[in-house]
C-alpha cells in the first residue's frame, strides 16, 4: 500500500492536502504515465469515488518531485481550477482566469486573453468538477489546447470531455485493503482511540464491501464509528439499503450505493441537522458561521442552535472546515450539497432561502464598502475574494426577479471597490452591463445612478471612453433631475478622469476641482474622494504646478495613514516618488516606489503596479543600473497588454518610459537593452515584484545625474520624439485593479 506525505505548495496554486492521501499508488503511477504521452487526460468515475483527491495528489507529485522531463514540461507551474461551484457558462472563463492568477482590464473577450496568456507557456492545468458544464468546458479546452502547444490538461469529472486526443482514465473504487486503510485513517482522525484489531477487522472489511469501497461513503461511515461498533454500522446500513434502493433507471449500482450512503447518513441525522443540511445547500462554495446563522435560522431552527448543529455536521463529515485568508470557513462536498438541495426543493422552501441568502450578501457588500476605507482594507479584499461565488449567486437572484432588479444595480454598484481595486474590471463590467439593461421604477433611481457612475469608472479603466462617457452623462443628468448631489459629484469626478487620461489637463483640473468641492459640500470622505484629490494633483503636475500637486498628495498620504487606507495611498506615493526623482533624491524615490509596488501587487491593481514599475525603471537607470532598468521595462510591456490601451495613449503618461529607454540605450546600446527587455518579458508577476522589491544587485555603472526636467506642455503625443516628452507627476488617471 502506498501512502503519500502531505506536501507544501511550491509553485502554481494547488490547494493543500488537508488529510493523508491513502493508497492509489498504481493509479497515481498510471496517471503520471498518461500525462507523459497525452496533452489531455480525464479521470472519470462515479461521484465520491475519489477523482478530485487523485488528481490533486498527482498534481502535487508532479509539482514537488517530478522527473527532470516533467519539471521542464511544467516549467510554468501546475494550476488548479475548481469548477464544481460554477453553474452558469458565463463564469467558466472567469474561473479559469482566476485560477491562473490572470488579471485583465481590457474589453477583449476573456477567451482571447486566456489563449494569449497560455500561448507561450508550458504548464499543467487541472480542471476539477466540470460535469455540469461539460459541453462548454470541452469547447474551451479544445481551443486552449489548439492554441497553446505547451499546455497540458488534467481533468476530473463524471464523464469524459470527448475532445480529440483525450485519454480517459476510469477510476474504480480502491481495492479492499486500501478501502480498509482509508476507513481506518478517517475513523482514527475523528476518534484517536479507534484502531483495526483482530476482533473488528472482519466487520470493517464487510462494511467496506457493502459500500463498494467508495471513498465518500467510507468517510461518511467513519463518522458513525465514533458512536457505533462496526457490526452496528453494518446492520443499520443493511436496513437503509432496503429502504433506499432504487434511483434513476439504468444508473450504475455504485451510483445507487453512493446515494444510499448519503441517504443513510441523512436518516441518521436528527431533524434539526437535516433541516440545516438542506438550508446550507443554498450556499455556493464556502461560507462562514455568521452567514449560516442569518440565512438558515428561523422559528423552527433557533439561531443559537446553528453552531452546535454545524459541529455535528462536521463530525459526520457532511461539512468540511477550512482555514482561509478570510478566516474559518465551511463548505459541503458537492454531492452532499446536491442531496441537501433536493430536500430543500421538496420542502418548498428554496425560493425563500435564496432571498435570505441574497439579503445577507447585500448586507455584507455594504459593510465591506464601508470597511474599504479603514485599516481592514486587506481583510475586505480577502473576504470578498472568498465570497465571490456567493456574491455571484446573489446577483443572479436579483436578475431572476423583475421586481428586484434595482437590488442587482445596488449590489454591483456597491462592489465598485472590488471591481476597480482588486483586479476584477472584466467581471465588474459583465455585471454592470447586465443589471443596467433594465430600468426600474423612479423610486429606485439612486441605485441606478450609482451603477452608472461605477460603469463609467470601470469602462474608463478598460480604455473604453465612449461607453464611459455615455454612462457618466446619463448619471450626471439623472442626478440633476432627481436632486442627488453625491451622484452628481461622482459623475463629474469620473468625467474629470476621462479628461486626465485624454491629455486635456485644463479640463481635468476644472472637473476634478469641482468634484472635490462637491464631495466636501456633501460631507463625503472615502477612498474615491481621496483619489479625486490625487488625480487633481496629477493634472497640476502636468500643468507645471508641482507645489500644489505635492501639497495635495502629502495631505492624502496623511489621511490614508491616519485611517489605515492603503489603496489610494499607493497613488499618492507615486506622485511623491516622481517629485523625489525630479529633485535628485533617488533613494527616497525608490523607497516610496517599493512601498507602492508592494501595495498594488497585494491588491492585484495591475495598472498601479505597471506604472510604478516603469517609474522604478527610470529610478534604476538614474542610479546607474541600465541593464536592470531594461529588465523592468521589458517586464512592464506584457502587463500593459492586460490593461488595454497602453499608457492610455497619453503623451504625459508616456514620458518616464521614453526617458528610461533613451538613457539606458545610451549606456548599454540597443542590443543589450533589447536582451534585458526580453529577459524581463519572461518574468512572472511574482518574480517581477520580488525583483523590484529587492532592488538592483549588479555593481552600478557610473552614477548618473537626475533626469532632466521635462517641459510641461508639448503639442505632440507619446512617441513623437525626445522633445515631446512631458512630466509624469503621476502616470495614472484612475486607480485600477
XYZ file of C-alpha atoms in Angstrom:
737
model
C 0.000 0.000 0.000
C 1.285 3.457 -0.939
C 0.810 6.392 1.401
C 1.763 9.866 0.210
C 3.066 12.504 2.635
C 1.408 15.897 2.675
C 3.399 18.385 0.628
C 3.735 22.127 0.787
C 2.839 24.102 -2.322
C 5.947 25.342 -4.140
C 4.571 26.952 -7.307
C 1.266 27.198 -9.071
C -1.865 27.411 -6.922
C -2.565 23.845 -5.808
C -4.743 23.616 -2.699
C -3.103 21.916 0.246
C -3.886 18.294 1.014
C -5.651 18.618 4.358
C -5.636 14.918 5.178
C -3.422 11.951 4.396
C -3.762 10.556 0.891
C -4.079 6.805 1.340
C -3.262 4.178 -1.256
C -3.893 4.577 -5.006
C -0.211 4.056 -5.807
C -0.869 2.179 -9.053
C -3.416 4.769 -10.163
C -1.007 7.620 -9.466
C 1.752 5.960 -11.444
C -0.592 5.210 -14.327
C -1.962 8.723 -14.402
C 1.504 10.263 -14.466
C 2.491 7.948 -17.359
C -0.561 9.005 -19.379
C 0.262 12.669 -18.847
C 3.635 11.964 -20.378
C 2.011 10.803 -23.630
C -1.142 12.919 -23.928
C -1.927 16.611 -23.542
C -5.410 15.872 -22.170
C -6.169 13.188 -19.585
C -9.600 12.964 -17.967
C -10.222 10.959 -14.798
C -13.815 9.745 -14.774
C -15.909 7.891 -12.222
C -18.976 7.966 -10.038
C -19.453 10.828 -7.615
C -17.499 10.231 -4.434
C -15.080 7.708 -5.910
C -12.076 9.944 -5.204
C -11.412 11.650 -8.542
C -10.584 15.018 -7.022
C -8.188 13.607 -4.441
C -6.418 11.510 -7.054
C -5.808 14.366 -9.480
C -4.741 16.637 -6.616
C -2.278 14.042 -5.369
C -0.939 13.552 -8.905
C -0.579 17.312 -9.352
C 1.336 17.598 -6.070
C 3.615 14.754 -7.155
C 4.407 16.492 -10.424
C 4.891 19.830 -8.707
C 7.094 18.654 -5.855
C 9.085 15.697 -7.152
C 8.626 15.346 -10.887
C 11.342 13.934 -13.097
C 13.609 16.397 -14.935
C 11.457 15.896 -18.041
C 8.296 16.670 -16.056
C 9.893 19.711 -14.449
C 10.745 21.022 -17.891
C 7.307 20.098 -19.248
C 5.607 22.111 -16.474
C 8.193 24.839 -16.039
C 5.439 27.482 -15.767
C 3.644 25.712 -12.951
C 0.784 23.412 -12.020
C -2.530 25.260 -11.688
C -5.834 24.145 -10.167
C -9.261 25.375 -11.322
C -12.197 24.306 -9.141
C -15.297 24.243 -11.367
C -17.819 22.409 -9.207
C -19.363 25.680 -7.953
C -19.686 27.124 -11.476
C -23.157 26.604 -12.899
C -23.507 29.459 -15.363
C -21.354 29.041 -18.523
C -20.650 32.787 -18.394
C -18.393 32.230 -15.364
C -16.362 29.339 -16.775
C -13.700 31.529 -18.351
C -13.673 33.879 -15.344
C -12.977 30.919 -13.067
C -10.141 29.548 -15.196
C -8.602 33.024 -15.491
C -8.824 33.489 -11.715
C -7.186 30.113 -11.150
C -4.278 31.120 -13.379
C -3.882 34.394 -11.478
C -4.663 36.255 -14.686
C -5.759 39.887 -14.417
C -7.013 41.723 -17.486
C -8.752 45.088 -17.686
C -9.381 45.283 -21.404
C -12.587 44.850 -23.349
C -11.103 41.865 -25.183
C -13.053 38.584 -24.927
C -11.749 36.692 -21.916
C -11.161 33.614 -24.059
C -8.755 35.645 -26.180
C -6.972 36.777 -23.031
C -6.669 33.159 -21.858
C -5.310 31.869 -25.164
C -2.775 34.676 -25.401
C -1.674 34.125 -21.818
C -1.155 30.396 -22.359
C 0.238 30.580 -25.898
C 3.912 30.531 -24.931
C 3.695 28.871 -21.526
C 4.358 25.283 -20.502
C 2.132 24.253 -17.646
C -0.393 21.752 -16.334
C -3.949 22.989 -15.837
C -6.122 20.822 -13.575
C -9.895 21.168 -14.080
C -11.961 19.604 -11.307
C -15.734 19.130 -11.268
C -16.690 20.208 -14.796
C -19.594 17.818 -15.448
C -22.385 20.384 -15.089
C -20.727 22.430 -17.895
C -19.282 19.592 -19.918
C -20.125 20.988 -23.372
C -18.850 24.493 -22.647
C -15.767 23.132 -20.915
C -14.986 20.856 -23.845
C -15.119 23.787 -26.271
C -12.823 25.860 -24.052
C -10.313 23.040 -23.516
C -10.231 22.253 -27.236
C -9.426 25.857 -28.104
C -6.825 26.302 -25.371
C -5.010 23.112 -26.376
C -5.135 24.045 -30.052
C -3.641 27.478 -29.467
C -1.232 26.628 -26.628
C 1.257 23.902 -27.604
C 2.909 23.897 -24.166
C -0.345 23.337 -22.267
C -1.439 20.017 -20.767
C -4.793 19.485 -19.071
C -5.693 17.019 -16.335
C -9.465 16.924 -15.787
C -11.702 15.154 -13.289
C -15.427 14.629 -13.836
C -18.195 12.087 -14.037
C -17.916 11.805 -17.817
C -15.285 12.442 -20.497
C -14.955 15.771 -22.268
C -14.898 13.978 -25.656
C -12.206 16.239 -27.071
C -9.885 14.955 -29.803
C -6.741 13.434 -28.305
C -8.306 12.913 -24.875
C -7.168 9.869 -22.888
C -9.805 8.703 -20.406
C -8.722 7.244 -17.074
C -11.716 5.448 -15.480
C -11.326 5.383 -11.709
C -12.725 2.377 -9.848
C -13.149 2.219 -6.062
C -9.963 1.240 -4.216
C -9.150 -2.388 -3.610
C -10.223 -3.981 -0.334
C -7.034 -3.344 1.651
C -6.832 0.280 0.527
C -10.518 0.810 1.325
C -9.953 -0.561 4.814
C -6.868 1.650 5.252
C -8.871 4.713 4.189
C -11.742 3.890 6.548
C -9.291 3.342 9.408
C -7.426 6.565 8.651
C -10.560 8.682 8.665
C -12.058 6.964 11.712
C -8.873 7.383 13.759
C -8.719 11.058 12.771
C -12.180 11.513 14.307
C -11.513 9.205 17.287
C -7.828 8.699 18.213
C -8.784 5.588 20.186
C -10.040 3.819 17.069
C -7.883 1.040 15.614
C -8.233 -2.025 13.440
C -7.989 -5.147 15.569
C -8.400 -8.852 15.030
C -11.798 -8.530 16.705
C -13.245 -5.869 14.383
C -11.277 -6.452 11.189
C -13.823 -8.779 9.551
C -16.717 -6.429 10.339
C -14.815 -3.465 8.937
C -13.971 -5.338 5.742
C -17.641 -6.293 5.392
C -18.622 -2.645 5.836
C -16.178 -1.608 3.101
C -17.599 -4.235 0.775
C -21.188 -3.102 1.372
C -20.162 0.446 0.477
C -18.294 -0.814 -2.626
C -15.182 0.882 -1.264
C -16.370 4.313 -2.444
C -14.230 6.866 -0.557
C -17.050 9.333 0.157
C -19.238 6.555 1.520
C -16.329 5.328 3.670
C -15.764 8.825 5.051
C -19.454 9.139 5.929
C -19.355 5.740 7.616
C -16.202 6.705 9.536
C -18.167 9.461 11.226
C -20.531 6.878 12.688
C -17.770 4.659 14.069
C -17.365 7.159 16.899
C -20.714 6.118 18.333
C -21.353 2.645 16.910
C -19.446 -0.607 16.679
C -18.628 -1.799 13.126
C -21.257 -4.545 13.440
C -23.916 -1.978 14.390
C -22.980 0.230 11.465
C -23.215 -2.719 9.083
C -26.622 -3.705 10.473
C -28.019 -0.191 10.108
C -26.563 0.101 6.643
C -28.275 -3.110 5.614
C -31.616 -1.646 6.709
C -31.013 1.524 4.751
C -30.144 -0.439 1.623
C -33.593 -1.984 1.743
C -35.230 1.369 2.435
C -33.412 3.470 -0.196
C -32.949 1.009 -3.055
C -33.612 2.489 -6.470
C -32.558 5.644 -8.207
C -32.651 6.501 -11.874
C -33.490 3.602 -14.156
C -30.244 2.252 -15.631
C -27.998 4.030 -13.127
C -24.833 2.206 -12.116
C -25.140 0.142 -8.910
C -22.272 2.096 -7.382
C -24.165 5.314 -8.062
C -27.191 3.942 -6.231
C -24.888 2.759 -3.464
C -23.459 6.237 -3.011
C -26.925 7.744 -2.779
C -27.764 5.057 -0.280
C -24.740 6.006 1.814
C -25.686 9.686 1.764
C -29.343 8.885 2.360
C -28.371 6.674 5.251
C -26.316 9.480 6.746
C -29.296 11.782 6.217
C -31.597 9.348 8.010
C -29.208 9.136 10.949
C -29.228 12.917 11.349
C -31.649 14.486 13.784
C -34.461 16.574 12.236
C -32.691 19.888 13.028
C -29.470 18.551 11.452
C -31.372 17.516 8.308
C -33.023 20.929 8.115
C -29.709 22.760 8.430
C -28.160 20.444 5.825
C -30.934 21.325 3.380
C -30.709 25.057 4.037
C -26.911 25.174 3.799
C -27.246 23.870 0.239
C -28.141 27.415 -0.912
C -24.506 28.497 -0.477
C -22.081 28.336 -3.386
C -18.651 27.177 -2.269
C -17.515 28.358 1.146
C -19.467 30.201 3.834
C -18.842 31.315 7.401
C -20.797 30.809 10.598
C -22.347 34.283 10.595
C -23.790 33.691 7.141
C -25.099 30.264 8.121
C -26.799 31.678 11.209
C -28.500 34.510 9.312
C -29.590 32.527 6.261
C -30.601 29.270 7.903
C -32.044 30.220 11.293
C -35.759 30.695 11.924
C -38.535 29.765 14.318
C -38.015 26.096 13.532
C -34.209 26.416 13.766
C -33.158 28.849 16.531
C -30.072 30.898 15.753
C -28.388 29.776 18.968
C -28.589 26.149 17.798
C -26.782 26.650 14.482
C -23.239 26.486 15.888
C -23.846 23.148 17.609
C -25.560 21.755 14.524
C -22.649 22.851 12.330
C -20.384 20.979 14.738
C -22.476 17.839 14.370
C -22.393 18.052 10.569
C -18.615 18.480 10.754
C -18.357 15.403 12.958
C -20.342 13.389 10.424
C -18.104 14.574 7.549
C -21.045 16.345 5.924
C -19.249 19.682 6.228
C -15.586 20.495 5.721
C -13.850 23.147 7.805
C -11.145 25.191 6.071
C -8.682 27.845 7.246
C -8.573 30.655 4.679
C -7.200 34.228 4.484
C -10.771 35.295 5.278
C -10.855 33.163 8.456
C -12.517 29.836 9.292
C -14.997 28.802 6.652
C -17.078 25.758 5.807
C -18.156 24.016 2.648
C -20.102 20.958 1.581
C -18.821 18.342 -0.791
C -20.786 18.882 -3.962
C -22.534 15.515 -3.860
C -23.647 16.176 -0.294
C -24.799 19.700 -1.220
C -26.872 18.441 -4.135
C -28.568 15.888 -1.903
C -29.494 18.656 0.531
C -30.697 20.882 -2.313
C -33.095 18.167 -3.407
C -34.586 18.028 0.075
C -34.876 21.826 0.188
C -36.827 21.812 -3.077
C -39.119 19.083 -1.761
C -39.826 21.244 1.291
C -40.899 24.109 -0.985
C -38.515 26.491 0.776
C -35.819 27.037 -1.844
C -37.085 30.423 -3.054
C -37.281 31.919 0.425
C -33.792 30.665 1.319
C -32.333 32.111 -1.881
C -33.759 35.516 -0.958
C -32.354 35.216 2.568
C -29.008 34.335 1.016
C -29.231 37.359 -1.313
C -30.090 39.701 1.561
C -27.115 38.531 3.608
C -24.660 39.141 0.789
C -26.140 42.544 0.004
C -25.513 43.452 3.632
C -22.017 42.006 3.501
C -21.182 44.052 0.389
C -22.498 47.211 2.081
C -20.315 46.710 5.136
C -17.305 45.828 3.005
C -17.705 49.067 1.051
C -17.626 50.995 4.324
C -14.694 48.972 5.674
C -12.718 49.528 2.479
C -11.900 52.985 3.864
C -10.321 51.618 7.040
C -7.364 49.608 8.369
C -9.298 46.454 7.349
C -8.810 47.077 3.635
C -6.686 43.968 3.071
C -9.141 41.843 5.058
C -12.023 43.209 2.993
C -10.246 42.233 -0.221
C -9.676 38.689 1.080
C -13.262 38.384 2.296
C -14.859 39.474 -0.966
C -12.481 37.175 -2.851
C -13.631 34.241 -0.725
C -17.298 35.206 -1.072
C -17.264 35.797 -4.820
C -19.238 32.597 -5.687
C -21.940 33.602 -3.205
C -21.999 37.206 -4.430
C -22.481 35.932 -7.977
C -25.361 33.777 -6.775
C -26.913 36.798 -5.049
C -26.611 38.864 -8.247
C -28.281 36.102 -10.240
C -31.099 36.019 -7.697
C -31.645 39.757 -8.239
C -31.744 39.307 -12.005
C -34.207 36.417 -11.747
C -36.844 38.588 -10.056
C -38.058 41.554 -12.222
C -39.304 43.462 -9.185
C -35.855 43.217 -7.553
C -33.642 44.377 -10.429
C -32.822 47.550 -8.515
C -31.200 45.365 -5.866
C -28.853 43.987 -8.526
C -27.917 47.530 -9.562
C -27.287 48.428 -5.940
C -25.173 45.327 -5.296
C -22.985 45.579 -8.389
C -22.505 49.318 -7.780
C -21.613 48.746 -4.138
C -18.836 46.369 -5.216
C -17.019 49.157 -7.132
C -14.045 48.869 -4.764
C -13.606 45.212 -5.677
C -14.019 45.627 -9.436
C -11.586 48.578 -9.554
C -9.313 47.920 -6.611
C -8.756 44.160 -6.792
C -8.258 43.427 -10.485
C -11.849 42.455 -11.393
C -12.721 45.010 -14.056
C -13.844 42.454 -16.632
C -16.263 40.738 -14.282
C -17.471 44.049 -12.900
C -18.237 45.238 -16.420
C -20.148 41.990 -17.052
C -22.455 42.541 -14.067
C -22.848 46.278 -14.590
C -23.882 45.795 -18.204
C -26.368 43.068 -17.230
C -28.017 44.935 -14.392
C -28.219 48.236 -16.288
C -30.063 46.622 -19.205
C -33.178 47.046 -17.072
C -34.706 50.345 -15.930
C -36.512 50.002 -12.599
C -39.117 52.422 -11.353
C -38.264 56.024 -10.418
C -38.307 55.172 -6.725
C -35.119 53.165 -7.303
C -33.300 55.842 -9.312
C -30.461 56.211 -6.789
C -29.400 52.563 -7.205
C -29.254 53.026 -10.964
C -27.256 56.267 -10.674
C -24.646 54.518 -8.551
C -24.325 51.642 -11.027
C -23.972 54.195 -13.850
C -21.040 56.063 -12.346
C -19.370 52.769 -11.471
C -19.844 51.623 -15.089
C -18.319 54.907 -16.266
C -15.397 54.312 -13.916
C -14.800 50.707 -14.997
C -15.157 51.471 -18.725
C -12.641 54.320 -18.429
C -10.130 51.970 -16.822
C -10.690 49.498 -19.654
C -9.878 52.116 -22.282
C -13.499 52.384 -23.478
C -14.163 56.157 -23.378
C -17.379 56.027 -25.435
C -19.152 53.690 -23.007
C -17.664 55.573 -20.064
C -18.842 58.976 -21.260
C -22.316 57.683 -22.112
C -22.811 56.222 -18.629
C -21.408 59.293 -16.861
C -23.549 61.777 -18.808
C -26.642 59.697 -18.026
C -25.634 59.658 -14.359
C -24.993 63.419 -14.322
C -28.334 64.213 -15.956
C -30.210 61.800 -13.710
C -28.573 63.277 -10.607
C -29.621 66.789 -11.669
C -33.177 65.610 -12.353
C -33.576 63.843 -9.005
C -31.546 66.258 -6.872
C -28.826 63.773 -5.892
C -25.664 65.814 -5.146
C -23.491 62.802 -4.295
C -24.190 61.030 -7.604
C -23.563 64.344 -9.391
C -20.161 64.637 -7.704
C -19.190 61.118 -8.750
C -20.244 61.771 -12.353
C -18.184 64.989 -12.535
C -15.244 63.216 -10.878
C -15.158 60.404 -13.426
C -15.579 62.831 -16.344
C -12.521 64.600 -14.979
C -10.659 61.306 -15.034
C -11.547 60.828 -18.678
C -10.136 64.280 -19.434
C -6.972 63.408 -17.484
C -6.209 60.236 -19.434
C -7.094 62.040 -22.680
C -4.376 64.697 -22.075
C -6.928 67.509 -21.637
C -5.303 68.762 -18.454
C -7.040 72.113 -18.236
C -10.475 70.467 -18.356
C -9.313 67.719 -15.992
C -8.195 70.317 -13.421
C -11.522 72.108 -13.703
C -13.717 68.998 -13.404
C -11.685 67.337 -10.647
C -11.577 70.548 -8.638
C -15.348 70.932 -8.998
C -15.907 67.315 -7.950
C -13.700 67.757 -4.892
C -15.684 70.825 -3.834
C -18.958 68.921 -4.272
C -17.681 65.986 -2.230
C -16.775 68.333 0.603
C -20.138 70.117 0.445
C -21.897 66.745 0.682
C -19.687 65.632 3.603
C -18.333 62.726 1.558
C -14.940 61.289 2.592
C -13.741 57.910 1.367
C -11.202 56.336 -0.969
C -12.915 57.832 -4.015
C -12.699 61.363 -2.613
C -9.017 60.954 -1.795
C -8.384 59.512 -5.258
C -10.035 62.589 -6.742
C -7.524 64.678 -4.805
C -4.611 62.590 -6.120
C -5.911 62.910 -9.678
C -6.225 66.664 -9.266
C -2.585 66.636 -8.146
C -1.671 64.769 -11.337
C -3.281 67.392 -13.503
C -1.481 70.154 -11.604
C 1.844 68.381 -12.025
C 1.259 68.007 -15.758
C 0.378 71.717 -15.957
C 3.647 72.722 -14.292
C 2.350 73.391 -10.751
C 4.416 70.933 -8.660
C 3.971 72.745 -5.336
C 0.194 72.368 -5.476
C 0.489 68.724 -6.535
C 2.834 67.866 -3.652
C 0.647 69.639 -1.108
C -2.423 67.695 -2.205
C -0.616 64.334 -2.124
C 1.019 64.916 1.246
C -2.437 65.627 2.651
C -3.801 62.431 1.081
C -0.914 60.428 2.460
C -1.506 61.810 5.952
C -5.231 60.988 5.858
C -4.558 57.485 4.488
C -2.074 56.721 7.251
C -4.489 58.067 9.862
C -7.363 55.942 8.502
C -5.285 52.870 7.619
C -6.162 53.228 3.907
C -3.594 51.635 1.566
C -5.030 51.519 -1.944
C -5.320 55.281 -2.539
C -2.137 55.852 -0.584
C -0.223 53.929 -3.247
C -1.102 56.571 -5.858
C -0.120 59.429 -3.560
C 3.203 57.649 -3.035
C 3.651 57.511 -6.789
C 3.297 61.277 -7.180
C 5.685 61.858 -4.290
C 8.195 59.417 -5.781
C 8.239 61.241 -9.082
C 8.801 64.533 -7.294
C 11.684 62.984 -5.324
C 13.259 61.668 -8.521
C 12.904 65.041 -10.227
C 14.646 66.610 -7.216
C 17.555 64.138 -7.475
C 16.699 62.064 -4.386
C 16.739 58.597 -5.943
C 16.919 56.854 -2.574
C 13.657 58.420 -1.424
C 12.068 57.773 -4.813
C 12.987 54.085 -4.622
C 11.689 53.758 -1.067
C 8.342 55.302 -1.991
C 8.007 53.186 -5.137
C 8.811 49.870 -3.474
C 6.003 50.522 -0.978
C 3.750 51.444 -3.891
C 4.646 48.222 -5.752
C 4.012 46.100 -2.680
C 0.547 47.596 -2.103
C -0.538 47.395 -5.741
C 0.604 43.784 -6.027
C -1.252 42.823 -2.838
C -4.492 44.273 -4.235
C -3.907 42.905 -7.771
C -4.011 46.512 -9.026
C -2.466 45.912 -12.430
C -2.436 49.491 -13.695
C -0.958 50.861 -10.494
C 1.661 48.110 -10.497
C 2.816 48.535 -14.088
C 3.074 52.309 -13.786
C 5.092 52.024 -10.574
C 7.417 49.506 -12.234
C 8.016 51.834 -15.178
C 8.903 54.754 -12.920
C 11.088 52.431 -10.840
C 12.929 51.554 -14.056
C 13.695 55.254 -14.567
C 14.955 55.457 -10.967
C 17.101 52.370 -11.602
C 18.818 53.744 -14.692
C 19.399 57.038 -12.890
C 21.137 55.088 -10.109
C 23.480 53.606 -12.718
C 21.882 50.192 -13.429
C 20.789 50.388 -17.074
C 20.579 46.621 -17.638
C 18.294 46.165 -14.645
C 16.207 49.088 -15.888
C 15.831 47.330 -19.247
C 14.619 44.184 -17.439
C 11.986 46.165 -15.527
C 10.817 47.934 -18.672
C 10.580 44.634 -20.528
C 8.525 43.124 -17.698
C 6.101 46.051 -17.892
C 5.341 45.552 -21.584
C 3.164 42.389 -21.359
C 1.433 43.842 -18.305
C 0.160 46.698 -20.447
C -1.448 44.149 -22.755
C -3.669 43.171 -19.841
C -4.570 46.775 -19.083
C -5.820 47.690 -22.531
C -4.757 50.978 -24.079
C -1.029 51.293 -23.407
C -0.391 54.330 -21.197
C -3.914 55.451 -22.136
C -2.480 56.759 -25.443
C -1.224 59.730 -23.425
C 1.906 61.729 -24.063
C 2.039 62.812 -20.428
C 1.920 59.302 -19.062
C 4.464 58.076 -21.611
C 7.312 60.378 -20.566
C 9.032 58.155 -17.916
C 9.126 55.171 -20.262
C 10.649 57.174 -23.110
C 13.293 58.762 -20.885
C 14.308 55.381 -19.425
C 14.543 53.874 -22.896
C 16.740 56.719 -24.121
C 19.097 56.827 -21.134
C 19.536 53.066 -20.818
C 20.087 52.750 -24.566
C 22.789 55.395 -24.457
C 24.635 53.498 -21.705
C 24.469 49.883 -22.883
C 23.372 50.110 -26.518
C 20.199 48.964 -28.166
C 21.278 45.321 -28.456
C 21.990 44.887 -24.744
C 18.874 46.849 -23.860
C 16.772 44.543 -26.034
C 18.320 41.484 -24.373
C 17.460 42.820 -20.906
C 13.918 43.630 -22.009
C 13.482 40.085 -23.373
C 14.548 38.688 -20.033
C 12.023 40.945 -18.287
C 9.178 39.854 -20.552
C 9.734 36.248 -19.421
C 9.301 37.073 -15.721
C 6.111 36.166 -13.892
C 4.409 38.944 -11.953
C 5.548 37.371 -8.668
C 9.160 37.179 -9.847
C 8.984 40.745 -11.107
C 7.653 42.096 -7.814
C 10.266 40.165 -5.832
C 12.965 41.604 -8.085
C 11.619 45.137 -7.816
C 11.460 44.984 -4.019
C 14.951 43.502 -3.780
C 16.499 46.241 -5.892
C 19.357 46.014 -8.422
C 22.159 43.636 -7.467
C 24.966 44.154 -10.034
C 27.557 46.840 -9.480
C 26.236 50.083 -10.976
C 27.645 51.880 -13.957
C 28.803 55.436 -13.426
C 26.264 57.302 -11.315
C 24.010 59.494 -13.423
C 22.603 62.922 -12.738
C 18.909 63.168 -12.027
C 16.602 63.222 -15.076
C 16.455 66.480 -16.950
C 13.401 68.497 -16.055
C 10.962 67.898 -18.870
C 8.767 70.568 -20.445
C 5.247 70.680 -19.066
C 3.428 71.391 -22.315
C 4.045 69.981 -25.766
C 1.937 69.653 -28.860
C 2.950 66.106 -29.737
C 1.717 62.749 -28.480
C 3.728 59.906 -26.981
C 6.455 58.529 -29.163
C 6.850 61.648 -31.310
C 10.425 62.172 -30.152
C 12.530 63.274 -27.205
C 11.325 66.863 -27.428
C 7.741 65.781 -26.986
C 8.150 64.245 -23.546
C 6.100 65.504 -20.630
C 6.453 65.200 -16.890
C 4.593 62.393 -15.189
C 3.795 63.749 -11.765
C 1.714 60.584 -11.641
C 1.068 58.400 -14.656
C -2.434 57.497 -13.680
C -5.843 58.923 -14.290
C -7.724 56.246 -12.378
C -6.859 53.516 -9.920
C -7.436 50.076 -11.297
C -7.246 46.514 -10.215
